[in-house]
Amino acid sequence: MIEVQGLTRTYGDYTAIDDVSFTCKPGRVTGFLGPNGAGKTTTMRIMIGLTTATRGEATIGGYHYHDIVNPGRHVGVLLDASAQHAGRTGQEILRIGARTMDLPSSRVDEMLAQVSLSESEAKRKLRNYSLGMKQRLGIAHALLGDPEVLILDEPANGLDPAGIRWMRDLLRDYARRGGTVLLSSHLLHEVELVADELILIGHGKIVAQGDKESLSAADAKQSTLVTAHDNVQLAAALAAEGLESTPRARACASLPARRT
Ligand SMILES: Nc1ncnc2c1ncn2[C@@H]1O[C@H](COP(=O)(O)OP(=O)(O)O)[C@@H](O)[C@H]1O
Ligand SMILES: [Mg+2]
């Protein structure tokens, strides 16, 4: 369980995140969705103690991250897949992680297999990895300690469609076994298939949150303003597709005739 309460972070007079509150439950994948600069990374960095909050707090399993003993065994984190020593091989990076967490080195091979990094890829230096390979390695690193909670910042970046599908299956399976997953993205289609819950953030503020079905239902009730050269024809075309439309006053204003 992740609990975020009233989290606020200011830089000078700029507010990066503003009174952000949400909960991520075990057995659920929670998608954290928002455009670039919305405040996703800042929120996640505060959760794991890399950035201090100006106000509010975040706890994982009831503890502040820095109070968790051997945190890698409880919280798997992937914030920036490139933030590893570029001169080390994937295998070395995982071995160091395993040693730090006091895990048997057999765990490294298990994780490499789980993220489908081959033996020869595992022996390549990180500087020669594609972004997709770095993401797989980062996910392997996050899973090393068999944690109950996963915090993944834009893990689908750089993955091809098959990689995105693979990650979706992995996270769904992890949640089905009782894990808590928070994953961020700036792309709706990346999270909507995997997430059970969605948290939408924009300009540092939570703009909507809830389970995916109720948010979709709420979204369906919203309307979109559209206009065309010929709104009568547009309304007919929408009706033919089974979409309801309501003409608005002046919305049918015709465009001025072009001078010849
Ligand atoms: N150390 C910092 N100093 C000043 N502004 C920052 C700092 N870190 C983040 N920001 C700003 O906070 C906002 C949110 O950034 P971020 O959390 O990285 O967004 P996201 O991950 O959603 O793209 C951005 O406008 C960013 O420039
Ligand atoms: Mg970010």
PDB file of C-alpha atoms and ligand atoms in Angstrom:
ATOM      1  CA  MET A   1       0.000   0.000   0.000  1.00  0.00           C
ATOM      2  CA  ILE A   2       1.298   3.423  -0.950  1.00  0.00           C
ATOM      3  CA  GLU A   3      -0.243   6.469   0.719  1.00  0.00           C
ATOM      4  CA  VAL A   4       0.459   9.979  -0.469  1.00  0.00           C
ATOM      5  CA  GLN A   5      -1.048  12.791   1.556  1.00  0.00           C
ATOM      6  CA  GLY A   6      -1.042  16.480   0.653  1.00  0.00           C
ATOM      7  CA  LEU A   7       2.319  16.282  -1.088  1.00  0.00           C
ATOM      8  CA  THR A   8       3.575  19.686  -2.201  1.00  0.00           C
ATOM      9  CA  ARG A   9       6.967  20.682  -3.579  1.00  0.00           C
ATOM     10  CA  THR A  10       7.951  24.199  -4.464  1.00  0.00           C
ATOM     11  CA  TYR A  11      11.108  25.457  -6.175  1.00  0.00           C
ATOM     12  CA  GLY A  12      11.356  29.155  -5.312  1.00  0.00           C
ATOM     13  CA  ASP A  13       7.947  30.536  -6.201  1.00  0.00           C
ATOM     14  CA  TYR A  14       7.234  27.686  -8.653  1.00  0.00           C
ATOM     15  CA  THR A  15       5.004  24.888  -7.386  1.00  0.00           C
ATOM     16  CA  ALA A  16       6.016  21.612  -9.068  1.00  0.00           C
ATOM     17  CA  ILE A  17       3.372  19.547  -7.253  1.00  0.00           C
ATOM     18  CA  ASP A  18       0.483  20.944  -5.301  1.00  0.00           C
ATOM     19  CA  ASP A  19      -1.410  19.063  -2.579  1.00  0.00           C
ATOM     20  CA  VAL A  20      -1.152  15.674  -4.264  1.00  0.00           C
ATOM     21  CA  SER A  21      -2.983  12.862  -2.437  1.00  0.00           C
ATOM     22  CA  PHE A  22      -3.714   9.304  -3.524  1.00  0.00           C
ATOM     23  CA  THR A  23      -3.514   5.682  -2.447  1.00  0.00           C
ATOM     24  CA  CYS A  24      -2.234   2.654  -4.360  1.00  0.00           C
ATOM     25  CA  LYS A  25      -3.680  -0.648  -3.211  1.00  0.00           C
ATOM     26  CA  PRO A  26      -2.229  -4.154  -3.196  1.00  0.00           C
ATOM     27  CA  GLY A  27      -3.378  -6.322  -6.073  1.00  0.00           C
ATOM     28  CA  ARG A  28      -3.997  -3.266  -8.258  1.00  0.00           C
ATOM     29  CA  VAL A  29      -1.986  -1.589 -10.986  1.00  0.00           C
ATOM     30  CA  THR A  30      -2.297   2.176 -10.599  1.00  0.00           C
ATOM     31  CA  GLY A  31      -1.487   4.278 -13.647  1.00  0.00           C
ATOM     32  CA  PHE A  32      -0.104   7.762 -12.982  1.00  0.00           C
ATOM     33  CA  LEU A  33      -0.870   9.706 -16.114  1.00  0.00           C
ATOM     34  CA  GLY A  34       0.013  13.224 -17.127  1.00  0.00           C
ATOM     35  CA  PRO A  35       1.876  15.251 -19.756  1.00  0.00           C
ATOM     36  CA  ASN A  36       5.579  16.051 -19.527  1.00  0.00           C
ATOM     37  CA  GLY A  37       6.265  18.432 -16.658  1.00  0.00           C
ATOM     38  CA  ALA A  38       3.045  17.513 -14.826  1.00  0.00           C
ATOM     39  CA  GLY A  39       4.870  16.413 -11.663  1.00  0.00           C
ATOM     40  CA  LYS A  40       4.966  12.590 -11.934  1.00  0.00           C
ATOM     41  CA  THR A  41       8.710  12.154 -11.413  1.00  0.00           C
ATOM     42  CA  THR A  42       8.787  14.712  -8.599  1.00  0.00           C
ATOM     43  CA  THR A  43       6.008  12.819  -6.781  1.00  0.00           C
ATOM     44  CA  MET A  44       7.829   9.499  -7.214  1.00  0.00           C
ATOM     45  CA  ARG A  45      11.185  10.934  -6.162  1.00  0.00           C
ATOM     46  CA  ILE A  46       9.593  12.239  -2.955  1.00  0.00           C
ATOM     47  CA  MET A  47       8.058   8.799  -2.276  1.00  0.00           C
ATOM     48  CA  ILE A  48      11.497   7.222  -2.209  1.00  0.00           C
ATOM     49  CA  GLY A  49      13.298  10.027  -0.430  1.00  0.00           C
ATOM     50  CA  LEU A  50      15.311  11.400  -3.361  1.00  0.00           C
ATOM     51  CA  THR A  51      13.557  14.774  -3.152  1.00  0.00           C
ATOM     52  CA  THR A  52      12.218  16.301   0.036  1.00  0.00           C
ATOM     53  CA  ALA A  53       8.626  17.469   0.203  1.00  0.00           C
ATOM     54  CA  THR A  54       7.844  21.067   1.074  1.00  0.00           C
ATOM     55  CA  ARG A  55       4.623  19.794   2.700  1.00  0.00           C
ATOM     56  CA  GLY A  56       2.790  16.504   3.041  1.00  0.00           C
ATOM     57  CA  GLU A  57       4.093  12.969   3.239  1.00  0.00           C
ATOM     58  CA  ALA A  58       4.315   9.667   1.442  1.00  0.00           C
ATOM     59  CA  THR A  59       4.453   6.260   3.097  1.00  0.00           C
ATOM     60  CA  ILE A  60       4.911   2.756   1.745  1.00  0.00           C
ATOM     61  CA  GLY A  61       3.439  -0.020   3.862  1.00  0.00           C
ATOM     62  CA  GLY A  62       3.035   2.596   6.595  1.00  0.00           C
ATOM     63  CA  TYR A  63       6.720   3.614   6.624  1.00  0.00           C
ATOM     64  CA  HIS A  64       8.671   6.483   5.171  1.00  0.00           C
ATOM     65  CA  TYR A  65      10.984   5.004   2.552  1.00  0.00           C
ATOM     66  CA  HIS A  66      14.164   5.917   4.423  1.00  0.00           C
ATOM     67  CA  ASP A  67      12.944   4.019   7.505  1.00  0.00           C
ATOM     68  CA  ILE A  68      12.550   0.745   5.594  1.00  0.00           C
ATOM     69  CA  VAL A  69      15.326  -1.737   6.340  1.00  0.00           C
ATOM     70  CA  ASN A  70      16.802  -3.227   3.134  1.00  0.00           C
ATOM     71  CA  PRO A  71      14.280  -1.259   1.021  1.00  0.00           C
ATOM     72  CA  GLY A  72      15.015  -3.146  -2.223  1.00  0.00           C
ATOM     73  CA  ARG A  73      13.343  -6.190  -0.677  1.00  0.00           C
ATOM     74  CA  HIS A  74      10.128  -4.260  -0.212  1.00  0.00           C
ATOM     75  CA  VAL A  75      10.023  -1.543  -2.848  1.00  0.00           C
ATOM     76  CA  GLY A  76      11.243  -2.065  -6.413  1.00  0.00           C
ATOM     77  CA  VAL A  77      12.048   1.237  -8.085  1.00  0.00           C
ATOM     78  CA  LEU A  78      12.790   2.226 -11.660  1.00  0.00           C
ATOM     79  CA  LEU A  79      13.026   5.973 -12.136  1.00  0.00           C
ATOM     80  CA  ASP A  80      15.671   6.405 -14.807  1.00  0.00           C
ATOM     81  CA  ALA A  81      16.886   3.332 -16.674  1.00  0.00           C
ATOM     82  CA  SER A  82      20.047   5.157 -17.818  1.00  0.00           C
ATOM     83  CA  ALA A  83      21.092   6.083 -14.290  1.00  0.00           C
ATOM     84  CA  GLN A  84      23.598   3.224 -14.001  1.00  0.00           C
ATOM     85  CA  HIS A  85      27.336   3.073 -14.577  1.00  0.00           C
ATOM     86  CA  ALA A  86      27.668   3.001 -18.379  1.00  0.00           C
ATOM     87  CA  GLY A  87      30.877   0.935 -18.214  1.00  0.00           C
ATOM     88  CA  ARG A  88      29.291  -1.971 -16.327  1.00  0.00           C
ATOM     89  CA  THR A  89      27.550  -4.881 -17.979  1.00  0.00           C
ATOM     90  CA  GLY A  90      23.903  -5.615 -17.256  1.00  0.00           C
ATOM     91  CA  GLN A  91      24.962  -8.709 -15.348  1.00  0.00           C
ATOM     92  CA  GLU A  92      27.415  -6.729 -13.193  1.00  0.00           C
ATOM     93  CA  ILE A  93      24.748  -4.141 -12.389  1.00  0.00           C
ATOM     94  CA  LEU A  94      22.345  -6.839 -11.229  1.00  0.00           C
ATOM     95  CA  ARG A  95      25.068  -8.677  -9.277  1.00  0.00           C
ATOM     96  CA  ILE A  96      25.942  -5.498  -7.370  1.00  0.00           C
ATOM     97  CA  GLY A  97      22.220  -4.991  -6.679  1.00  0.00           C
ATOM     98  CA  ALA A  98      21.866  -8.582  -5.449  1.00  0.00           C
ATOM     99  CA  ARG A  99      24.895  -8.245  -3.173  1.00  0.00           C
ATOM    100  CA  THR A 100      23.621  -4.948  -1.751  1.00  0.00           C
ATOM    101  CA  MET A 101      20.274  -6.564  -0.973  1.00  0.00           C
ATOM    102  CA  ASP A 102      21.939  -9.709   0.397  1.00  0.00           C
ATOM    103  CA  LEU A 103      20.416 -11.961  -2.254  1.00  0.00           C
ATOM    104  CA  PRO A 104      21.909 -15.108  -3.809  1.00  0.00           C
ATOM    105  CA  SER A 105      23.558 -14.499  -7.193  1.00  0.00           C
ATOM    106  CA  SER A 106      21.195 -17.105  -8.715  1.00  0.00           C
ATOM    107  CA  ARG A 107      18.537 -14.393  -8.476  1.00  0.00           C
ATOM    108  CA  VAL A 108      20.421 -12.418 -11.162  1.00  0.00           C
ATOM    109  CA  ASP A 109      20.051 -15.172 -13.757  1.00  0.00           C
ATOM    110  CA  GLU A 110      16.393 -15.640 -12.838  1.00  0.00           C
ATOM    111  CA  MET A 111      15.711 -11.944 -13.385  1.00  0.00           C
ATOM    112  CA  LEU A 112      17.668 -11.815 -16.662  1.00  0.00           C
ATOM    113  CA  ALA A 113      15.513 -14.684 -17.903  1.00  0.00           C
ATOM    114  CA  GLN A 114      12.346 -13.003 -16.676  1.00  0.00           C
ATOM    115  CA  VAL A 115      13.036  -9.815 -18.648  1.00  0.00           C
ATOM    116  CA  SER A 116      14.305 -11.772 -21.681  1.00  0.00           C
ATOM    117  CA  LEU A 117      17.844 -10.409 -21.729  1.00  0.00           C
ATOM    118  CA  SER A 118      20.038 -13.098 -23.294  1.00  0.00           C
ATOM    119  CA  GLU A 119      23.379 -14.216 -21.885  1.00  0.00           C
ATOM    120  CA  SER A 120      25.314 -12.273 -24.519  1.00  0.00           C
ATOM    121  CA  GLU A 121      23.184  -9.124 -23.948  1.00  0.00           C
ATOM    122  CA  ALA A 122      23.769  -9.406 -20.190  1.00  0.00           C
ATOM    123  CA  LYS A 123      27.519  -9.338 -20.868  1.00  0.00           C
ATOM    124  CA  ARG A 124      27.355  -6.127 -22.913  1.00  0.00           C
ATOM    125  CA  LYS A 125      28.182  -2.791 -21.297  1.00  0.00           C
ATOM    126  CA  LEU A 126      25.251  -0.534 -20.466  1.00  0.00           C
ATOM    127  CA  ARG A 127      26.561   2.159 -22.838  1.00  0.00           C
ATOM    128  CA  ASN A 128      25.861  -0.261 -25.686  1.00  0.00           C
ATOM    129  CA  TYR A 129      22.280  -0.984 -24.602  1.00  0.00           C
ATOM    130  CA  SER A 130      19.290   0.369 -26.491  1.00  0.00           C
ATOM    131  CA  LEU A 131      16.749   2.287 -24.388  1.00  0.00           C
ATOM    132  CA  GLY A 132      14.422  -0.742 -24.494  1.00  0.00           C
ATOM    133  CA  MET A 133      17.212  -3.008 -23.153  1.00  0.00           C
ATOM    134  CA  LYS A 134      17.946  -0.497 -20.389  1.00  0.00           C
ATOM    135  CA  GLN A 135      14.266  -0.517 -19.421  1.00  0.00           C
ATOM    136  CA  ARG A 136      14.261  -4.326 -19.263  1.00  0.00           C
ATOM    137  CA  LEU A 137      17.394  -4.272 -17.122  1.00  0.00           C
ATOM    138  CA  GLY A 138      15.838  -1.596 -14.900  1.00  0.00           C
ATOM    139  CA  ILE A 139      12.722  -3.717 -14.440  1.00  0.00           C
ATOM    140  CA  ALA A 140      14.919  -6.726 -13.623  1.00  0.00           C
ATOM    141  CA  HIS A 141      16.709  -4.583 -11.031  1.00  0.00           C
ATOM    142  CA  ALA A 142      13.411  -3.418  -9.541  1.00  0.00           C
ATOM    143  CA  LEU A 143      12.205  -7.036  -9.262  1.00  0.00           C
ATOM    144  CA  LEU A 144      15.471  -8.452  -7.847  1.00  0.00           C
ATOM    145  CA  GLY A 145      14.477  -8.291  -4.187  1.00  0.00           C
ATOM    146  CA  ASP A 146      10.993  -9.749  -4.855  1.00  0.00           C
ATOM    147  CA  PRO A 147       9.381  -6.563  -3.452  1.00  0.00           C
ATOM    148  CA  GLU A 148       5.706  -6.088  -2.555  1.00  0.00           C
ATOM    149  CA  VAL A 149       5.585  -2.661  -4.169  1.00  0.00           C
ATOM    150  CA  LEU A 150       6.789  -1.477  -7.580  1.00  0.00           C
ATOM    151  CA  ILE A 151       7.292   2.194  -8.465  1.00  0.00           C
ATOM    152  CA  LEU A 152       8.096   2.602 -12.145  1.00  0.00           C
ATOM    153  CA  ASP A 153       8.536   5.957 -13.865  1.00  0.00           C
ATOM    154  CA  GLU A 154       7.669   5.777 -17.572  1.00  0.00           C
ATOM    155  CA  PRO A 155       8.919   2.173 -17.874  1.00  0.00           C
ATOM    156  CA  ALA A 156       7.407   1.756 -21.343  1.00  0.00           C
ATOM    157  CA  ASN A 157       9.607   4.484 -22.887  1.00  0.00           C
ATOM    158  CA  GLY A 158      11.748   2.913 -25.580  1.00  0.00           C
ATOM    159  CA  LEU A 159       9.927  -0.415 -25.572  1.00  0.00           C
ATOM    160  CA  ASP A 160       8.534  -1.653 -28.879  1.00  0.00           C
ATOM    161  CA  PRO A 161       4.877  -2.819 -29.043  1.00  0.00           C
ATOM    162  CA  ALA A 162       5.924  -6.398 -28.181  1.00  0.00           C
ATOM    163  CA  GLY A 163       7.933  -5.050 -25.225  1.00  0.00           C
ATOM    164  CA  ILE A 164       4.948  -3.027 -24.006  1.00  0.00           C
ATOM    165  CA  ARG A 165       2.769  -6.141 -24.198  1.00  0.00           C
ATOM    166  CA  TRP A 166       5.401  -8.124 -22.312  1.00  0.00           C
ATOM    167  CA  MET A 167       5.555  -5.494 -19.575  1.00  0.00           C
ATOM    168  CA  ARG A 168       1.769  -5.365 -19.349  1.00  0.00           C
ATOM    169  CA  ASP A 169       1.602  -9.132 -18.776  1.00  0.00           C
ATOM    170  CA  LEU A 170       4.418  -8.974 -16.227  1.00  0.00           C
ATOM    171  CA  LEU A 171       2.750  -6.185 -14.214  1.00  0.00           C
ATOM    172  CA  ARG A 172      -0.696  -7.772 -14.384  1.00  0.00           C
ATOM    173  CA  ASP A 173       0.755 -11.033 -13.111  1.00  0.00           C
ATOM    174  CA  TYR A 174       2.661  -9.212 -10.365  1.00  0.00           C
ATOM    175  CA  ALA A 175      -0.535  -7.468  -9.196  1.00  0.00           C
ATOM    176  CA  ARG A 176      -2.527 -10.709  -9.423  1.00  0.00           C
ATOM    177  CA  ARG A 177      -0.090 -12.184  -6.909  1.00  0.00           C
ATOM    178  CA  GLY A 178      -0.911  -9.304  -4.528  1.00  0.00           C
ATOM    179  CA  GLY A 179       1.726  -6.740  -5.500  1.00  0.00           C
ATOM    180  CA  THR A 180       1.119  -2.996  -5.518  1.00  0.00           C
ATOM    181  CA  VAL A 181       2.150  -1.248  -8.743  1.00  0.00           C
ATOM    182  CA  LEU A 182       2.419   2.458  -9.456  1.00  0.00           C
ATOM    183  CA  LEU A 183       3.519   3.228 -12.979  1.00  0.00           C
ATOM    184  CA  SER A 184       3.643   6.563 -14.690  1.00  0.00           C
ATOM    185  CA  SER A 185       3.258   7.487 -18.313  1.00  0.00           C
ATOM    186  CA  HIS A 186       2.502  10.490 -20.481  1.00  0.00           C
ATOM    187  CA  LEU A 187       0.619   8.244 -22.933  1.00  0.00           C
ATOM    188  CA  LEU A 188      -2.912   7.089 -22.130  1.00  0.00           C
ATOM    189  CA  HIS A 189      -2.793   4.053 -24.413  1.00  0.00           C
ATOM    190  CA  GLU A 190       0.282   2.743 -22.588  1.00  0.00           C
ATOM    191  CA  VAL A 191      -1.465   2.627 -19.222  1.00  0.00           C
ATOM    192  CA  GLU A 192      -5.133   2.175 -19.972  1.00  0.00           C
ATOM    193  CA  LEU A 193      -4.770  -1.501 -20.867  1.00  0.00           C
ATOM    194  CA  VAL A 194      -2.703  -2.416 -17.826  1.00  0.00           C
ATOM    195  CA  ALA A 195      -4.048  -0.138 -15.085  1.00  0.00           C
ATOM    196  CA  ASP A 196      -6.962  -0.925 -12.766  1.00  0.00           C
ATOM    197  CA  GLU A 197      -6.848   2.535 -11.235  1.00  0.00           C
ATOM    198  CA  LEU A 198      -5.894   5.828 -12.837  1.00  0.00           C
ATOM    199  CA  ILE A 199      -4.540   9.024 -11.316  1.00  0.00           C
ATOM    200  CA  LEU A 200      -4.478  11.970 -13.704  1.00  0.00           C
ATOM    201  CA  ILE A 201      -2.089  14.819 -12.946  1.00  0.00           C
ATOM    202  CA  GLY A 202      -1.685  18.148 -14.736  1.00  0.00           C
ATOM    203  CA  HIS A 203       0.341  21.217 -13.740  1.00  0.00           C
ATOM    204  CA  GLY A 204       1.208  19.580 -10.433  1.00  0.00           C
ATOM    205  CA  LYS A 205      -2.404  18.950  -9.409  1.00  0.00           C
ATOM    206  CA  ILE A 206      -4.474  15.786  -9.393  1.00  0.00           C
ATOM    207  CA  VAL A 207      -7.269  16.384 -11.891  1.00  0.00           C
ATOM    208  CA  ALA A 208      -9.063  13.029 -11.619  1.00  0.00           C
ATOM    209  CA  GLN A 209      -8.612   9.666  -9.969  1.00  0.00           C
ATOM    210  CA  GLY A 210     -10.540   6.458  -9.567  1.00  0.00           C
ATOM    211  CA  ASP A 211     -10.938   3.033 -11.028  1.00  0.00           C
ATOM    212  CA  LYS A 212     -10.647   2.862 -14.780  1.00  0.00           C
ATOM    213  CA  GLU A 213     -14.275   1.898 -15.431  1.00  0.00           C
ATOM    214  CA  SER A 214     -15.781   4.780 -13.468  1.00  0.00           C
ATOM    215  CA  LEU A 215     -13.369   7.273 -15.034  1.00  0.00           C
ATOM    216  CA  SER A 216     -14.225   6.001 -18.518  1.00  0.00           C
ATOM    217  CA  ALA A 217     -17.943   6.272 -17.720  1.00  0.00           C
ATOM    218  CA  ALA A 218     -17.463   9.845 -16.498  1.00  0.00           C
ATOM    219  CA  ASP A 219     -15.462  10.610 -19.610  1.00  0.00           C
ATOM    220  CA  ALA A 220     -18.207   9.245 -21.849  1.00  0.00           C
ATOM    221  CA  LYS A 221     -20.637  11.801 -20.391  1.00  0.00           C
ATOM    222  CA  GLN A 222     -18.412  14.690 -21.410  1.00  0.00           C
ATOM    223  CA  SER A 223     -18.975  16.325 -24.743  1.00  0.00           C
ATOM    224  CA  THR A 224     -16.575  17.673 -27.306  1.00  0.00           C
ATOM    225  CA  LEU A 225     -17.149  20.837 -29.323  1.00  0.00           C
ATOM    226  CA  VAL A 226     -16.548  20.275 -33.013  1.00  0.00           C
ATOM    227  CA  THR A 227     -17.287  22.371 -36.043  1.00  0.00           C
ATOM    228  CA  ALA A 228     -17.004  22.047 -39.809  1.00  0.00           C
ATOM    229  CA  HIS A 229     -17.651  23.980 -43.025  1.00  0.00           C
ATOM    230  CA  ASP A 230     -21.070  22.324 -43.154  1.00  0.00           C
ATOM    231  CA  ASN A 231     -22.357  21.465 -39.692  1.00  0.00           C
ATOM    232  CA  VAL A 232     -25.571  19.988 -41.015  1.00  0.00           C
ATOM    233  CA  GLN A 233     -23.545  17.416 -42.918  1.00  0.00           C
ATOM    234  CA  LEU A 234     -21.307  16.913 -39.886  1.00  0.00           C
ATOM    235  CA  ALA A 235     -24.335  16.194 -37.664  1.00  0.00           C
ATOM    236  CA  ALA A 236     -25.600  13.695 -40.255  1.00  0.00           C
ATOM    237  CA  ALA A 237     -22.200  11.983 -40.416  1.00  0.00           C
ATOM    238  CA  LEU A 238     -22.048  11.762 -36.597  1.00  0.00           C
ATOM    239  CA  ALA A 239     -25.591  10.352 -36.434  1.00  0.00           C
ATOM    240  CA  ALA A 240     -24.642   7.750 -39.057  1.00  0.00           C
ATOM    241  CA  GLU A 241     -21.865   6.620 -36.681  1.00  0.00           C
ATOM    242  CA  GLY A 242     -24.316   6.469 -33.769  1.00  0.00           C
ATOM    243  CA  LEU A 243     -22.891   9.582 -32.080  1.00  0.00           C
ATOM    244  CA  GLU A 244     -25.268  12.042 -30.506  1.00  0.00           C
ATOM    245  CA  SER A 245     -24.766  15.724 -31.298  1.00  0.00           C
ATOM    246  CA  THR A 246     -26.461  18.932 -30.216  1.00  0.00           C
ATOM    247  CA  PRO A 247     -26.212  21.997 -32.466  1.00  0.00           C
ATOM    248  CA  ARG A 248     -25.090  25.086 -30.592  1.00  0.00           C
ATOM    249  CA  ALA A 249     -26.067  28.636 -31.370  1.00  0.00           C
ATOM    250  CA  ARG A 250     -23.476  30.272 -33.634  1.00  0.00           C
ATOM    251  CA  ALA A 251     -21.521  27.010 -33.789  1.00  0.00           C
ATOM    252  CA  CYS A 252     -22.761  26.716 -37.379  1.00  0.00           C
ATOM    253  CA  ALA A 253     -21.380  30.088 -38.352  1.00  0.00           C
ATOM    254  CA  SER A 254     -20.242  29.696 -41.889  1.00  0.00           C
ATOM    255  CA  LEU A 255     -16.740  30.666 -42.826  1.00  0.00           C
ATOM    256  CA  PRO A 256     -16.415  33.856 -44.846  1.00  0.00           C
ATOM    257  CA  ALA A 257     -16.426  33.183 -48.557  1.00  0.00           C
ATOM    258  CA  ARG A 258     -12.930  33.152 -49.955  1.00  0.00           C
ATOM    259  CA  ARG A 259     -12.117  35.913 -52.400  1.00  0.00           C
ATOM    260  CA  THR A 260     -11.293  34.719 -55.863  1.00  0.00           C
TER     261      THR A 260
HETATM  262  N1  LIG B   1      15.070  20.464  -9.182  1.00  0.00           N
HETATM  263  C1  LIG B   1      14.159  21.207  -9.805  1.00  0.00           C
HETATM  264  N2  LIG B   1      14.245  22.537  -9.831  1.00  0.00           N
HETATM  265  C2  LIG B   1      13.304  23.300 -10.448  1.00  0.00           C
HETATM  266  N3  LIG B   1      12.209  22.803 -11.068  1.00  0.00           N
HETATM  267  C3  LIG B   1      12.076  21.473 -11.080  1.00  0.00           C
HETATM  268  C4  LIG B   1      13.034  20.600 -10.452  1.00  0.00           C
HETATM  269  N4  LIG B   1      12.598  19.314 -10.625  1.00  0.00           N
HETATM  270  C5  LIG B   1      11.444  19.402 -11.328  1.00  0.00           C
HETATM  271  N5  LIG B   1      11.140  20.680 -11.597  1.00  0.00           N
HETATM  272  C6  LIG B   1       9.970  21.150 -12.360  1.00  0.00           C
HETATM  273  O1  LIG B   1       8.819  20.559 -11.806  1.00  0.00           O
HETATM  274  C7  LIG B   1       7.870  20.268 -12.843  1.00  0.00           C
HETATM  275  C8  LIG B   1       7.479  18.826 -12.759  1.00  0.00           C
HETATM  276  O2  LIG B   1       8.548  18.038 -13.244  1.00  0.00           O
HETATM  277  P1  LIG B   1       8.500  16.457 -13.275  1.00  0.00           P
HETATM  278  O3  LIG B   1       8.078  15.963 -11.943  1.00  0.00           O
HETATM  279  O4  LIG B   1       9.812  15.990 -13.794  1.00  0.00           O
HETATM  280  O5  LIG B   1       7.346  16.187 -14.352  1.00  0.00           O
HETATM  281  P2  LIG B   1       6.969  14.868 -15.146  1.00  0.00           P
HETATM  282  O6  LIG B   1       7.749  13.745 -14.564  1.00  0.00           O
HETATM  283  O7  LIG B   1       5.488  14.714 -14.998  1.00  0.00           O
HETATM  284  O8  LIG B   1       7.351  15.119 -16.583  1.00  0.00           O
HETATM  285  C9  LIG B   1       8.529  20.650 -14.155  1.00  0.00           C
HETATM  286  O9  LIG B   1       8.074  21.931 -14.543  1.00  0.00           O
HETATM  287  C10 LIG B   1       9.995  20.676 -13.793  1.00  0.00           C
HETATM  288  O10 LIG B   1      10.725  21.549 -14.629  1.00  0.00           O
HETATM  289 MG    MG B   2       9.062  12.439 -15.519  1.00  0.00          MG
END
